[in-house]
Amino acid sequence: KNQVEQSPQSLIILEGKNCTLQCNYTVSPFSNLRWYKQDTGRGPVSLTIMTFSENTKSNGRYTATLDADTKQSSLHITASQLSDSASYICVVSGGGSQGNLIFGKGTKLSVKP
Amino acid sequence: GEEVAQTPKHLVRGEGQKAKLYCAPIKGHSYVFWYQQVLKNEFKFLISFQNENVFDETGMPKERFSAKCLPNSPCSLEIQATKLEDSAVYFCASSQRVYSGTDTQYFGPGTRLTVL
C-alpha cells in the first residue's frame, strides 16, 4: 500500500533554533517528493519538489533532502522564526497518468519566542 | 488570476441536504484537483480534471459526489444528500501540467463544510 509517514507528529522549538522533520514513504513507482507548508486555516504552499535524482534542494531557510534508496526525506529549517509555526506536509507523487499526490499527516511545528 | 479561488469559505448543511462548492483555478492552468481534508489529517484525493475532461476520478465516492469543470465557469464539487462524515475542508488545487511530474499544485484556501 502506498503510504507516507511523517515524524514527529508535533514539535515545539524556540525561535532561532534549527529543526529537522522526517518523512518515510513506500510509494511505488516514485516520481517526486514535495514538502508543503500549511498555515492554520489556509491551503498548503509548496516549499520544495525533488525528483529521484535530486539529493537536496533549498528554499531560503528550508532545505530538503531525499534518499531514494532508503525512501526517506527530511526537511531542515534553519534559524526558525515565529512565522514558521505551521504544519509541514510531505507529499509523494507516484507519477503515471494520474498526477494525484499521496499526503503524509504532517508535522505540526510550533515556534515559541 | 494568480490565486486559486474557492467559494464559499464556510458551508453548513443539515444531514441529507445538498452542498455545492466552487473553485476558480489560476488562469492558464489546465489541471484542477479536488482534495478532502478531514480533522486536519491527511488529504484524500477526490478527482482531477484536464480542462473540462475528467482526468482521474479514482478517489470519488460516486454515489453522492459529482464534479464538473465547464468552459468559462468555475469548477464545482457537489455532494448530494450530505452525511455527517462529509464534514471536512475541501481544497481545490490547479497546475499547468500534471504528467511532467514536478509541476507545483497551487492550493486554494479551502471550503469548510460542516454537516449537522
Coordinates of C-alpha atoms in Angstrom, one line a residue:
Chain A
K1 CA 0.0 0.0 0.0
N2 CA 1.3 3.5 -0.9
Q3 CA 1.9 5.3 2.3
V4 CA 3.8 8.4 3.6
E5 CA 4.8 8.5 7.2
Q6 CA 6.0 11.6 9.0
S7 CA 7.7 12.2 12.3
P8 CA 7.5 13.7 14.8
Q9 CA 3.7 14.3 14.9
S10 CA 4.3 17.6 16.6
L11 CA 7.4 19.7 17.6
I12 CA 7.9 22.7 19.8
I13 CA 11.2 24.7 19.4
L14 CA 12.4 28.1 20.5
E15 CA 12.8 30.9 18.0
G16 CA 16.2 30.9 16.4
K17 CA 16.8 27.2 16.8
N18 CA 17.1 24.7 13.9
C19 CA 14.9 21.6 13.5
T20 CA 14.6 18.6 11.2
L21 CA 11.4 16.9 10.2
Q22 CA 11.3 13.3 8.8
C23 CA 9.4 11.6 6.1
N24 CA 9.4 7.9 5.1
Y25 CA 7.4 6.6 2.1
T26 CA 6.5 3.4 0.5
V27 CA 5.1 4.8 -2.7
S28 CA 5.9 2.9 -5.9
P29 CA 6.5 3.8 -8.6
F30 CA 8.1 7.1 -7.4
S31 CA 8.0 10.3 -9.4
N32 CA 8.8 13.1 -7.0
L33 CA 8.6 14.2 -3.4
R34 CA 7.3 17.6 -2.2
W35 CA 7.3 19.4 1.1
Y36 CA 4.4 21.8 1.7
K37 CA 3.8 24.3 4.5
Q38 CA 0.2 24.7 5.7
D39 CA -0.7 27.6 7.9
T40 CA -3.8 27.2 10.1
G41 CA -6.9 27.8 8.1
R42 CA -5.0 28.1 4.8
G43 CA -4.2 25.8 1.8
P44 CA -0.8 24.2 1.6
V45 CA 2.0 26.1 -0.1
S46 CA 4.8 24.3 -1.9
L47 CA 8.3 24.6 -0.4
T48 CA 10.4 22.1 -2.5
I49 CA 9.9 19.5 -5.1
M50 CA 12.5 16.8 -5.7
T51 CA 12.8 14.0 -8.3
F52 CA 14.6 10.7 -7.5
S53 CA 17.8 12.1 -9.0
E54 CA 18.0 15.1 -6.6
N55 CA 19.5 14.7 -3.2
T56 CA 19.0 18.1 -1.8
K57 CA 17.0 21.3 -2.6
S58 CA 16.9 24.6 -0.7
N59 CA 14.3 27.3 -0.5
G60 CA 15.6 30.1 1.8
R61 CA 15.9 28.7 5.3
Y62 CA 14.3 25.4 4.2
T63 CA 16.5 22.6 3.0
A64 CA 15.0 19.3 1.9
T65 CA 17.0 16.1 1.4
L66 CA 16.0 12.9 -0.4
D67 CA 17.4 9.4 -0.3
A68 CA 15.5 7.5 -2.9
D69 CA 17.3 4.2 -2.0
T70 CA 16.0 4.2 1.6
K71 CA 12.9 6.1 0.7
Q72 CA 13.5 8.8 3.2
S73 CA 13.3 12.6 3.1
S74 CA 14.0 15.3 5.6
L75 CA 13.1 19.0 5.9
H76 CA 15.6 21.1 7.8
I77 CA 14.6 24.5 9.0
T78 CA 17.4 26.9 9.9
A79 CA 17.2 29.8 12.4
S80 CA 13.5 29.3 13.0
Q81 CA 11.1 32.2 13.1
L82 CA 7.7 32.6 14.7
S83 CA 6.1 32.6 11.2
D84 CA 7.5 29.1 10.7
S85 CA 4.7 27.8 13.0
A86 CA 2.6 25.6 10.8
S87 CA 2.0 22.1 9.6
Y88 CA 4.6 20.7 7.3
I89 CA 3.4 18.0 5.0
C90 CA 5.4 15.5 3.0
V91 CA 3.7 14.6 -0.3
V92 CA 4.8 11.9 -2.7
S93 CA 3.8 11.6 -6.4
G94 CA 3.7 8.2 -7.9
G95 CA 3.7 9.8 -11.4
G96 CA 1.9 7.9 -14.1
S97 CA -1.1 9.3 -15.7
Q98 CA -2.9 10.2 -12.5
G99 CA -0.9 13.1 -11.2
N100 CA -2.6 12.8 -7.8
L101 CA -0.5 13.1 -4.7
I102 CA -0.2 10.9 -1.6
F103 CA 0.0 13.1 1.5
G104 CA 1.5 12.4 4.9
K105 CA -0.4 13.5 8.0
G106 CA 2.1 16.3 8.6
T107 CA 4.3 17.6 11.4
K108 CA 2.8 20.4 13.5
L109 CA 5.6 22.8 14.3
S110 CA 5.3 25.5 17.0
V111 CA 8.0 28.1 17.3
K112 CA 8.0 29.9 20.6
P113 CA 9.6 33.2 21.5
Chain B
G1 CA -5.8 35.5 -11.5
E2 CA -2.7 34.4 -9.7
E3 CA -4.5 32.6 -6.9
V4 CA -6.9 29.7 -6.7
A5 CA -10.2 31.0 -5.5
Q6 CA -12.7 28.9 -3.6
T7 CA -16.2 29.7 -2.5
P8 CA -17.9 29.7 -0.1
K9 CA -15.4 29.9 2.7
H10 CA -17.8 28.1 5.0
L11 CA -20.8 26.0 4.3
V12 CA -23.2 24.5 6.8
R13 CA -25.8 21.8 5.8
G14 CA -28.2 19.6 7.5
E15 CA -27.7 15.9 7.0
G16 CA -29.4 14.9 3.7
Q17 CA -29.1 18.3 2.2
K18 CA -27.1 19.2 -1.0
A19 CA -23.8 21.0 -0.9
K20 CA -22.1 22.7 -3.8
L21 CA -18.5 24.1 -3.7
Y22 CA -16.8 26.2 -6.3
C23 CA -13.2 26.6 -7.5
A24 CA -11.7 29.0 -9.9
P25 CA -8.2 27.8 -10.9
I26 CA -5.3 30.1 -11.8
K27 CA -5.7 31.5 -15.3
G28 CA -3.7 29.4 -17.8
H29 CA -3.7 26.2 -15.6
S30 CA -5.1 23.2 -17.4
Y31 CA -5.4 20.9 -14.4
V32 CA -7.7 21.1 -11.4
F33 CA -7.6 18.8 -8.4
W34 CA -10.1 18.3 -5.5
Y35 CA -8.9 17.1 -2.1
Q36 CA -10.8 16.4 1.1
Q37 CA -9.0 17.1 4.5
V38 CA -10.8 15.6 7.5
L39 CA -10.0 16.8 11.0
K40 CA -6.6 18.3 9.9
N41 CA -5.4 14.9 8.9
E42 CA -4.0 13.8 5.6
F43 CA -5.5 14.9 2.3
K44 CA -7.6 12.5 0.4
F45 CA -7.6 12.9 -3.4
L46 CA -11.0 13.0 -4.9
I47 CA -10.9 13.9 -8.6
S48 CA -8.8 15.7 -11.2
F49 CA -9.7 17.5 -14.4
Q50 CA -7.7 18.3 -17.6
N51 CA -9.6 21.4 -18.7
E52 CA -13.3 20.2 -18.8
N53 CA -12.4 16.5 -19.0
V54 CA -12.2 14.2 -16.0
F55 CA -8.6 13.1 -15.7
D56 CA -8.7 10.8 -12.7
E57 CA -11.7 10.1 -10.6
T58 CA -10.4 7.1 -8.6
G59 CA -11.0 8.9 -5.3
M60 CA -14.6 9.9 -5.8
P61 CA -17.4 8.3 -3.8
K62 CA -19.5 8.3 -6.9
E63 CA -22.9 7.5 -5.3
R64 CA -23.2 11.0 -3.8
F65 CA -20.3 13.1 -5.1
S66 CA -20.1 14.7 -8.6
A67 CA -17.8 17.3 -10.1
K68 CA -17.6 19.4 -13.2
C69 CA -15.3 21.9 -14.9
L70 CA -17.1 23.6 -17.7
P71 CA -15.6 26.2 -20.0
N72 CA -15.8 29.8 -18.8
S73 CA -17.2 28.7 -15.5
P74 CA -15.8 27.9 -12.1
C75 CA -15.3 24.2 -11.4
S76 CA -17.7 22.7 -8.9
L77 CA -17.9 19.8 -6.5
E78 CA -21.4 18.7 -5.5
I79 CA -22.4 16.4 -2.7
Q80 CA -25.9 15.1 -2.8
A81 CA -27.6 14.0 0.5
T82 CA -24.7 15.0 2.7
K83 CA -23.7 12.8 5.6
L84 CA -22.0 13.7 8.9
E85 CA -18.7 12.1 7.7
D86 CA -18.6 14.6 4.8
S87 CA -17.7 17.3 7.3
A88 CA -14.2 18.4 6.2
V89 CA -12.3 21.1 4.5
Y90 CA -12.4 20.7 0.7
F91 CA -9.3 22.0 -1.1
C92 CA -9.0 22.8 -4.8
A93 CA -5.6 23.0 -6.5
S94 CA -4.5 23.8 -10.0
S95 CA -1.4 23.2 -12.0
Q96 CA -0.2 24.0 -15.5
R97 CA 0.6 20.4 -16.3
V98 CA 0.5 17.1 -14.4
Y99 CA 2.4 14.5 -16.3
S100 CA 5.7 16.3 -16.1
G101 CA 5.8 15.2 -12.5
T102 CA 7.3 18.3 -11.0
D103 CA 4.6 20.9 -11.6
T104 CA 3.6 22.7 -8.5
Q105 CA 0.0 22.3 -7.5
Y106 CA -1.3 25.7 -6.2
F107 CA -3.9 25.3 -3.5
G108 CA -6.9 27.4 -2.7
P109 CA -7.9 28.4 0.8
G110 CA -10.4 25.7 1.1
T111 CA -14.1 25.4 1.8
R112 CA -15.0 24.2 5.3
L113 CA -18.2 22.0 5.1
T114 CA -20.0 21.3 8.3
V115 CA -22.8 18.8 8.2
L116 CA -25.1 18.9 11.2

